[in-house]
XYZ file of C-alpha atoms in Angstrom:
509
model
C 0.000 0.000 0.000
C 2.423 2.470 0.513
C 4.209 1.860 -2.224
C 0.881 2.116 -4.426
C 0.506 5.617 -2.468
C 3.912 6.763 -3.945
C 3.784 5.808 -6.994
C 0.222 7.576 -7.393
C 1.425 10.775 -6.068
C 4.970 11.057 -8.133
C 1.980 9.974 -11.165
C -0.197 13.057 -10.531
C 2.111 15.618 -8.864
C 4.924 17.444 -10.524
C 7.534 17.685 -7.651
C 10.743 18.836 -9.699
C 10.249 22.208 -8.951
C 11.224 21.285 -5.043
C 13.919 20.524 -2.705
C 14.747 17.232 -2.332
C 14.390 17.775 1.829
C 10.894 19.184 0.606
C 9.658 16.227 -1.528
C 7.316 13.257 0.230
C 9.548 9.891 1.324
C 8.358 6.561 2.103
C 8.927 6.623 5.212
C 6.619 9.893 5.389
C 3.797 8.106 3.669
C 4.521 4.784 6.099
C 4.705 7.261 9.095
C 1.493 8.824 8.222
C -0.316 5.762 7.600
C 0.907 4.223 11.434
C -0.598 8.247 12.856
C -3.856 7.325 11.159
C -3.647 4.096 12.479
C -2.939 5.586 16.013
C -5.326 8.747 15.660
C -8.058 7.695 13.288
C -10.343 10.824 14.350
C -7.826 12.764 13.390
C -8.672 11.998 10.222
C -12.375 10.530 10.208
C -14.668 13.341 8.397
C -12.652 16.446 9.928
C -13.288 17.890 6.439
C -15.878 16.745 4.428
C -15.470 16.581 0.223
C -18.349 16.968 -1.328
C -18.251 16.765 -5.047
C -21.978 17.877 -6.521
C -21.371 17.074 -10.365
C -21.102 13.033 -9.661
C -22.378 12.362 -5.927
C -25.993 11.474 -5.466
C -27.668 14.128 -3.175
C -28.718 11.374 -0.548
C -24.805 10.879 -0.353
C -24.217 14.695 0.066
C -26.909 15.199 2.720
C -25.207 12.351 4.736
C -22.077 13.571 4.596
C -23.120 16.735 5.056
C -24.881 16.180 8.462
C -22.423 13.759 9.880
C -19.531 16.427 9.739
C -22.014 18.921 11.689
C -22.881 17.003 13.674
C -19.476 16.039 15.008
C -18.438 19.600 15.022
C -21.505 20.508 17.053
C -19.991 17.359 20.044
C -16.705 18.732 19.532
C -18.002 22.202 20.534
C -20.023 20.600 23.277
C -16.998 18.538 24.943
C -14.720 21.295 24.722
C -17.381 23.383 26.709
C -17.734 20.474 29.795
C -18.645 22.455 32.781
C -15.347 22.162 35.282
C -18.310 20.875 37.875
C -18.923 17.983 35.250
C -15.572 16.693 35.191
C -14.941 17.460 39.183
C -18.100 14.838 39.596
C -16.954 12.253 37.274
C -13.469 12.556 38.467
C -15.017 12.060 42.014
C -16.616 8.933 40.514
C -13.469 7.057 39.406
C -11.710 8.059 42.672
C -14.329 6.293 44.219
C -14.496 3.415 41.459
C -10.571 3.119 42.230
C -11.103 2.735 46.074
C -13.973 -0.017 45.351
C -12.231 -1.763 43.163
C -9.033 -2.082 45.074
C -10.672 -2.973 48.088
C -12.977 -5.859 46.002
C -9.421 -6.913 44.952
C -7.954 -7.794 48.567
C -11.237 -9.150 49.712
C -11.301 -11.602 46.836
C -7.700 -12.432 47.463
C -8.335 -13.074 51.150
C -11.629 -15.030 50.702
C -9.908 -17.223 47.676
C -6.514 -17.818 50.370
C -8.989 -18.880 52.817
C -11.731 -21.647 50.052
C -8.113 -22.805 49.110
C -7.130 -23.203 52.847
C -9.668 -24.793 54.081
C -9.354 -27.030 51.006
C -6.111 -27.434 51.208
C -5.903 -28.659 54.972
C -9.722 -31.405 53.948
C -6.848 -33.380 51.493
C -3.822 -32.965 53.808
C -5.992 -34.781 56.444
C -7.405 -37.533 54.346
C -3.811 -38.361 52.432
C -2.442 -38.419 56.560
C -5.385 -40.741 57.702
C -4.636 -42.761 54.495
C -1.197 -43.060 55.643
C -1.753 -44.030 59.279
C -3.911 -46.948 58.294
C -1.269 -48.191 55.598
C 1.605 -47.957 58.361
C -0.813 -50.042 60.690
C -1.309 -52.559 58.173
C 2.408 -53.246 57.342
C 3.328 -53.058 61.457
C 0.927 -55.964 61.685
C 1.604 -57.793 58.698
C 5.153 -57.043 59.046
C 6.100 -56.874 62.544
C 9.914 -56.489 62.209
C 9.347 -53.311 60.256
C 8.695 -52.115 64.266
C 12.413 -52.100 65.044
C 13.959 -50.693 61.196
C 14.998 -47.085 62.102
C 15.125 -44.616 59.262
C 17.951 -41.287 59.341
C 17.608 -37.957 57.926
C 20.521 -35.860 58.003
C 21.027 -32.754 56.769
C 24.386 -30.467 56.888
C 24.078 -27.009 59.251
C 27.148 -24.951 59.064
C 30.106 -27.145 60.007
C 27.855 -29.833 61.634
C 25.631 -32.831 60.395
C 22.148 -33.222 62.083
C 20.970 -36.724 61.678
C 16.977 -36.759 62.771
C 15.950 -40.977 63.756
C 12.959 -42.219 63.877
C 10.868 -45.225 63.741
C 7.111 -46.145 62.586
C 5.816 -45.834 66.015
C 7.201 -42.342 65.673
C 6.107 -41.399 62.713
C 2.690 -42.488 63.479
C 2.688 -40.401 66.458
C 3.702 -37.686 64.855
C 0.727 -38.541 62.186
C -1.703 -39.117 65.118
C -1.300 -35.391 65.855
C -1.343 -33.942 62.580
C -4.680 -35.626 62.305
C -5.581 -34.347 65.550
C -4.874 -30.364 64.720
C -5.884 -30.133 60.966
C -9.535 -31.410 61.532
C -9.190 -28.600 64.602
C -7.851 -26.018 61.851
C -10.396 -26.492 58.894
C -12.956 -25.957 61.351
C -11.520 -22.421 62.662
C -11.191 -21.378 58.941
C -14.563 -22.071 58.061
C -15.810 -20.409 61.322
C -13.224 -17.561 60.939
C -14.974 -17.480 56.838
C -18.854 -17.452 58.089
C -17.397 -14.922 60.643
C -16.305 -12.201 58.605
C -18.241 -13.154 55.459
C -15.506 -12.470 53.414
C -16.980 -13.899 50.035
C -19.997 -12.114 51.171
C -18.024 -8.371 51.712
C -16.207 -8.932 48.295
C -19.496 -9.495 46.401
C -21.271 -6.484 47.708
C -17.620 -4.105 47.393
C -17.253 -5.758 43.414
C -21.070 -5.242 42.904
C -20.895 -1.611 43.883
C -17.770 -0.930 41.503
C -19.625 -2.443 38.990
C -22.712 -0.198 39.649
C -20.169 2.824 40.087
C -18.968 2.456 36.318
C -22.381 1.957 34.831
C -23.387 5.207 36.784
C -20.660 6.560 35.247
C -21.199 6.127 31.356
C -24.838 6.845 31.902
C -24.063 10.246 33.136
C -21.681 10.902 30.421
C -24.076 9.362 27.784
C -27.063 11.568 29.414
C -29.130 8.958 29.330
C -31.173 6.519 31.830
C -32.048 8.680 34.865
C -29.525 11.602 33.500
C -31.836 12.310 30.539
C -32.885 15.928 31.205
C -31.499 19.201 32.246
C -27.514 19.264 33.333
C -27.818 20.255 37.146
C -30.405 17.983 37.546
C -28.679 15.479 36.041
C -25.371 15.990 38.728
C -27.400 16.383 41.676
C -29.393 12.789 41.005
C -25.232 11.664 40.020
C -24.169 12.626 42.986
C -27.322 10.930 45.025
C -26.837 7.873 43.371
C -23.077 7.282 43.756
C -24.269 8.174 47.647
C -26.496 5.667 47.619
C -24.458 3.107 46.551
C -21.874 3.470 49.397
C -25.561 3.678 51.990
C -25.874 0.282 50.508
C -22.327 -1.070 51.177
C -23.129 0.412 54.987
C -26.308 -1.478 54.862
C -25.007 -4.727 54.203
C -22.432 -4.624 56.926
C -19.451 -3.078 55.320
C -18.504 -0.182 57.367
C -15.541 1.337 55.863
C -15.459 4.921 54.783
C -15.238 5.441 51.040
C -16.603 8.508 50.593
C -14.765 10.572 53.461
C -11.436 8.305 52.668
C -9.118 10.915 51.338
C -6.558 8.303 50.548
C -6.847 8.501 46.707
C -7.245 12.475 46.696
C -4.544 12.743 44.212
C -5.913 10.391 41.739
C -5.637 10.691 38.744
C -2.971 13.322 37.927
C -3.775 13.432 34.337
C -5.668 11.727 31.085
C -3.051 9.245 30.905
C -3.372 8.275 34.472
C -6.938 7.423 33.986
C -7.174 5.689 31.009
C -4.489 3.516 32.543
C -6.881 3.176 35.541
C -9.997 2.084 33.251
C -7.969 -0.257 31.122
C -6.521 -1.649 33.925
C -9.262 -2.682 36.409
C -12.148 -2.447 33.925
C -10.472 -4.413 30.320
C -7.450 -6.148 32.131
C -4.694 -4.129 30.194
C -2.263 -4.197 32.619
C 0.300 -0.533 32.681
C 3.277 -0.355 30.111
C 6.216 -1.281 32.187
C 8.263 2.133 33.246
C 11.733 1.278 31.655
C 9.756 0.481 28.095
C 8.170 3.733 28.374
C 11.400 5.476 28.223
C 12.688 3.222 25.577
C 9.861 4.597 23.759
C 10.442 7.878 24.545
C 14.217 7.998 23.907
C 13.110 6.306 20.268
C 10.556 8.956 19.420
C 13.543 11.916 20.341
C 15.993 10.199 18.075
C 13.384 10.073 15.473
C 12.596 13.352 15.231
C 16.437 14.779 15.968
C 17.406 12.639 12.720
C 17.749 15.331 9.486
C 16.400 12.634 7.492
C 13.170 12.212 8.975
C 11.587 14.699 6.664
C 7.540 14.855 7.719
C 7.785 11.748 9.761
C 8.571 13.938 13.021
C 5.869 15.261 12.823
C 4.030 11.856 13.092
C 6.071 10.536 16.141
C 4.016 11.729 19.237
C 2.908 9.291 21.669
C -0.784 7.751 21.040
C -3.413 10.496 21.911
C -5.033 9.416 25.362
C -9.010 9.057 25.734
C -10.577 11.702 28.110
C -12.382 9.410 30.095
C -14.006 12.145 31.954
C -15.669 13.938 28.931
C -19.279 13.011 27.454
C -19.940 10.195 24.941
C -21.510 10.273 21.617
C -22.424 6.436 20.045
C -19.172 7.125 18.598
C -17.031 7.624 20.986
C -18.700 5.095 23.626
C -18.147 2.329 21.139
C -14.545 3.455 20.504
C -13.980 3.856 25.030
C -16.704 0.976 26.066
C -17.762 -1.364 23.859
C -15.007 -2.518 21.951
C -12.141 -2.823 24.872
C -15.057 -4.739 26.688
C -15.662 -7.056 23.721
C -12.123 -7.744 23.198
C -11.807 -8.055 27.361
C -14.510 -10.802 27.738
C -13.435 -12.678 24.384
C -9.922 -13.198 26.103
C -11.759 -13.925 29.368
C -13.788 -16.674 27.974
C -10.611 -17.863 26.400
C -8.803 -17.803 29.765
C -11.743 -19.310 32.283
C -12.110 -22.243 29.354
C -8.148 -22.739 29.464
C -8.354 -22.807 33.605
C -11.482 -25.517 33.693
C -10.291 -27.470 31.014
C -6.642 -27.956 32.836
C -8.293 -28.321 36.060
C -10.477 -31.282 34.492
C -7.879 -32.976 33.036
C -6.272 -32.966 36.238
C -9.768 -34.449 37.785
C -9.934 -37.088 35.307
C -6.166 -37.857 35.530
C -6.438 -38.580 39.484
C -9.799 -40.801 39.038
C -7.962 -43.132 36.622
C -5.317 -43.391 38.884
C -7.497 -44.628 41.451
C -8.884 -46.995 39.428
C -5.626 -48.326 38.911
C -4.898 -48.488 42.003
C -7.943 -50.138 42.870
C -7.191 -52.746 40.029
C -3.382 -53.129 41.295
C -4.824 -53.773 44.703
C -3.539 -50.826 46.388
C -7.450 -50.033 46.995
C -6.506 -48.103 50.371
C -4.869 -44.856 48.232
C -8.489 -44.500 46.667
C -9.324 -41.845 49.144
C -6.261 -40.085 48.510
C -6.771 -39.545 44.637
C -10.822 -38.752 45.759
C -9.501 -36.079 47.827
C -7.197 -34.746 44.942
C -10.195 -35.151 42.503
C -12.469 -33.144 45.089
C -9.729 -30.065 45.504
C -9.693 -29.997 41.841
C -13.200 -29.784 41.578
C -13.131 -27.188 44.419
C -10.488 -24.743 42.274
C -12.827 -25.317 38.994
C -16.429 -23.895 41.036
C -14.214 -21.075 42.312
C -11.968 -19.915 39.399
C -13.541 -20.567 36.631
C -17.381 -21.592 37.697
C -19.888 -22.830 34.241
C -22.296 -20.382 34.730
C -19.379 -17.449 34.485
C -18.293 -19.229 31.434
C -21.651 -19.267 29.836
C -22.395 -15.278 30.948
C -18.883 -14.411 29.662
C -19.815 -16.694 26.512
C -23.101 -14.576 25.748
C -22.244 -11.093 26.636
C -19.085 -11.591 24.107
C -21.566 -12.484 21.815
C -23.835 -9.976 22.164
C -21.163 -7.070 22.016
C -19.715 -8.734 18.842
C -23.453 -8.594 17.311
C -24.057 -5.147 18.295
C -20.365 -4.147 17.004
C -21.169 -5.619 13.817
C -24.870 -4.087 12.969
C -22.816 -0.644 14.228
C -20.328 -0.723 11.680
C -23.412 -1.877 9.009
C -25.719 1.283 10.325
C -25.758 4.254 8.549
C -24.427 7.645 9.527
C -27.261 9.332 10.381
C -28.679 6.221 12.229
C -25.191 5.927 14.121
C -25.899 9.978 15.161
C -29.228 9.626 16.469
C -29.854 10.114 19.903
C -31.973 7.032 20.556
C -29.305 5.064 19.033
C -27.133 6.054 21.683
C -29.452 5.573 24.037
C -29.878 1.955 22.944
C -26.014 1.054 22.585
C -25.132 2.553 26.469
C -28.320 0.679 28.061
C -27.849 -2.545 26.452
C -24.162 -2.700 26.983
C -24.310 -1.511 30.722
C -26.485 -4.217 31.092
C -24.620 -6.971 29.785
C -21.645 -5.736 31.873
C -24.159 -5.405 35.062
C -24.787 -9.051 34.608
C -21.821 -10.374 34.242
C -20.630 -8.900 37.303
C -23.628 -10.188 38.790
C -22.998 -13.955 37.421
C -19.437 -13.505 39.009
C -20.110 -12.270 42.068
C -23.162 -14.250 42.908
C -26.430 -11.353 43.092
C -28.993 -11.415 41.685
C -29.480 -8.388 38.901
C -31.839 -5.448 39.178
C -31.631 -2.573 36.590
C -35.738 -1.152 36.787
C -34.857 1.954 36.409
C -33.805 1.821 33.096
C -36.567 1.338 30.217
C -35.901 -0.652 27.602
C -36.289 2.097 24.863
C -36.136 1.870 21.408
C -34.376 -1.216 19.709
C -33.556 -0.470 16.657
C -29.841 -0.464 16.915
C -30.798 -4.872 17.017
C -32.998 -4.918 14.860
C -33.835 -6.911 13.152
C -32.559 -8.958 15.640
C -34.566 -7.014 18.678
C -35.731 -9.716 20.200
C -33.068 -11.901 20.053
C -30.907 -9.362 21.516
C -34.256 -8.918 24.681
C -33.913 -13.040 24.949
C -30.088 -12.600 25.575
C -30.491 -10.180 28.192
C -32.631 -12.698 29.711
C -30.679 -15.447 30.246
C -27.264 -13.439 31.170
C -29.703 -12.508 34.293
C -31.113 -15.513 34.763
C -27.578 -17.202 35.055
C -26.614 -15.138 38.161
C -29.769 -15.968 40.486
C -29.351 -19.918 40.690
C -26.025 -19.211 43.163
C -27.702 -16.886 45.180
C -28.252 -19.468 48.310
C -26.121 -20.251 51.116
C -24.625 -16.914 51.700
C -20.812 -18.473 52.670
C -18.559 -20.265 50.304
C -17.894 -23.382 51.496
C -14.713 -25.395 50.330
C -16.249 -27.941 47.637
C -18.990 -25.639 46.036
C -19.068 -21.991 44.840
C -21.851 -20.324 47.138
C -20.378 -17.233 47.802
C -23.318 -15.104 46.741
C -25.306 -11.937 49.128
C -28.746 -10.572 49.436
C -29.734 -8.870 46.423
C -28.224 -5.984 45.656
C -30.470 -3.519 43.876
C -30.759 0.440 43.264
């Protein structure tokens, strides 16, 4: 292509008149094609060609109103309110202190399910031992007098350890004694605290913070109206949601918690914060940063770069904080979240497929054990079969696969009938409308399938479909079973080690 591109300009332009520092490279026509790749509004219908002698006037009209009406945003983002961005700022500091907190709770309740776990197989696989060294002291009883040495060197000395089977069944007899004894204070100490319990209420709220968030910069939902009415139900809402945290039993301060004051110090800073905790992009490492920086200087210090220094800035950054058109929420929203849950399905199918293998592994080698008549290790590979089974219901459970699964289809279907929409359909309001509801939704449940609520979005209407259509209802009956997925684990109210029932009391608006 760029080739084709230089060939078709030395074709049509006469450059002899100019300097050779002043005629078009290449590398100028590569480097401009990588800054359209890197900016594409830059150069999407910032001037609009009209030609009147061979374009239809049905084509003129649409290109006509699709460059106004992108000049008229432009005007209308460059004119956000500094009380606008000061709430939605306020919003992703609080989003930021959720989410972190959700973080360590789910680390601490998945330490303790793997704990308690953990300590279940380490007493079986002991009690299976105790009865095999039983067995061969009575079958065998001069194994009773064989002493067995450990030694290990320790500095300048060797520590020899020796010990008998009368030994090592006492020391066997007390294991057995103090790991029943510790599974039992870990499940107390996890129906205590609630852990599982605390993390699905903190992740629910983030979840509910970010939909709050795109709604209010789409002004739609409950923002639709006048501006200042609009902030003061934002700010009653976001509110609300802590009240709820408070309500539940979770009694930490996030909204008087001046702990992330500072955050975020500029664009960058947040769109590193949504990619992060909201797509999974984790933050370009520091020392490649530099290495990118220290490339882009030598680029544009060369004297043979010609136009291409111009070309070399770093990637513009997203202003996360200004308002969405359908546009620009497909470009911030729904395609990082589409791409995020495609590699999450990929990554949860990966985990339970591993973790089933495993399963399937240890139950065939029971059975041949049982067949080699070594039936008493048959608990043993049960209990390794079991703790499998526990680590697939907690990392990668079938009904998060199967949410995962359908949103990712449903964002891929409503990316595709975007890109087949025309221009004026993509720049009406209700379309918007449409596209932020339905993909708040679909993000809303599969938080709720993960964490275990059940899902409650009334006060949003269903509007008009036509950005599915003709695939409306369809698109209603997906909806439909992404919620329905999350209510079945809504039960116990603890997770206990062997089954995923980690779930809370509904949590609605």
């Amino acid at each position: 292509l760029p080739s084709s591109i230089m060939k078709h300009v030395e074709d049509q332009f006469d450059s002899s008149g100019m300097d050779e520092s002043e005629k078009m490279t290449l590398s100028d026509i590569v480097g401009l094609l990588d800054f359209v790749k890197r900016r594409p509004p830059s150069f999407k219908d910032a001037v609009c060609v009209i030609d009147p002698l061979h374009s239809t006037p049905e084509r003129i009209m649409s290109q006509a109103v699709h460059a106004m009406s992108r000049n008229l945003y432009a005007s209308k983002e460059m004119n956000t309110t500094v009380v606008f961005r000061s709430l939605v700022m306020k919003a992703w500091r609080l989003h930021r202190k959720l989410v972190r907190k959700a973080q360590d709770l789910r680390t601490l309740a998945t330490v303790l399910t793997i704990g308690i776990a953990v300590v279940m197989l380490l007493s079986t696989v002991l009690a299976t031992c105790a009865a095999a060294i039983r067995l061969q002291r009575e079958h065998v009883p001069a194994s009773e007098d064989l002493y067995y040495n450990v030694s290990a060197p320790v500095k300048n000395q060797m520590v020899v350890i020796s010990f008998n089977l009368s030994d090592e069944l006492g020391m066997i007899k007390l294991a057995l004694l103090a790991l029943p004894m510790m599974a039992g204070l870990l499940i107390a100490l996890q129906g205590h605290f609630q852990v599982a319990q605390k993390w699905a209420n903190v992740h629910m709220a983030a979840s509910e913070t970010v939909s709050e968030i795109y709604w209010f910069l789409g002004n739609v939902g409950p923002y639709a109206g006048s501006s200042s009415m609009a902030q003061r139900r934002f700010v009653s809402r976001l509110q609300d949601t802590v009240k709820n945290l408070s309500q539940v039993g979770y009694d930490d301060d996030m909204i008087g918690d001046d702990s992330e004051s500072g955050f975020p110090q500029d664009n960058d800073d947040l769109e590193q914060h949504v990619g992060q905790y909201l797509y999974g992009i984790q933050p370009m490492n520091c020392l490649w940063r530099r290495f990118q920086e220290c490339a882009a200087t030598m680029v544009q210090c060369s004297p043979c770069c010609g136009w291409t220094s111009l070309l070399m800035d770093a990637q513009e950054s997203k202003d996360m904080a200004a308002p969405v058109s359908a546009e620009s929420y497909m470009e911030v929203r729904v395609q990082p979240l589409r791409k995020y849950y495609s590699t999450l399905h990929q990554r949860l199918i990966t985990t339970r497929n591993v973790l089933h293998f495993l399963t399937v592994l240890t139950l065939a080698v029971g059975s041949g054990l049982g067949a080699s008549g070594l039936s008493m290790w048959i608990p043993t590979t049960l209990a390794i079969a079991t703790f499998c089974s526990t680590l697939i219901n907690w990392l990668a459970p079938s009904e998060m696969i199967a949410a995962v699964s359908q949103a990712s289809t449903t964002l891929k279907d409503v990316d595709l009938r975007w890109k087949g929409m025309d221009i004026m359909e993509n720049q009406r309001e209700g379309t918007k409308t449409v596209l932020i509801q339905l993909t708040e939704k679909i993000a809303w449940a599969v938080a709720s399938t993960y964490s275990g609520a059940s899902m409650a979005l009334s006060d949003l209407d269903d509007g008009d479909d036509d950005l599915l259509q003709p695939h409306s209802s369809r698109g209603s009956r997906e909806q439909r079973l992404l919620i329905s997925r999350s209510n079945p684990r809504a039960n116990s109210g603890y997770c206990t080690p062997y089954s995923r029932t980690g779930s809370i009391t509904p949590y609605a608006y």
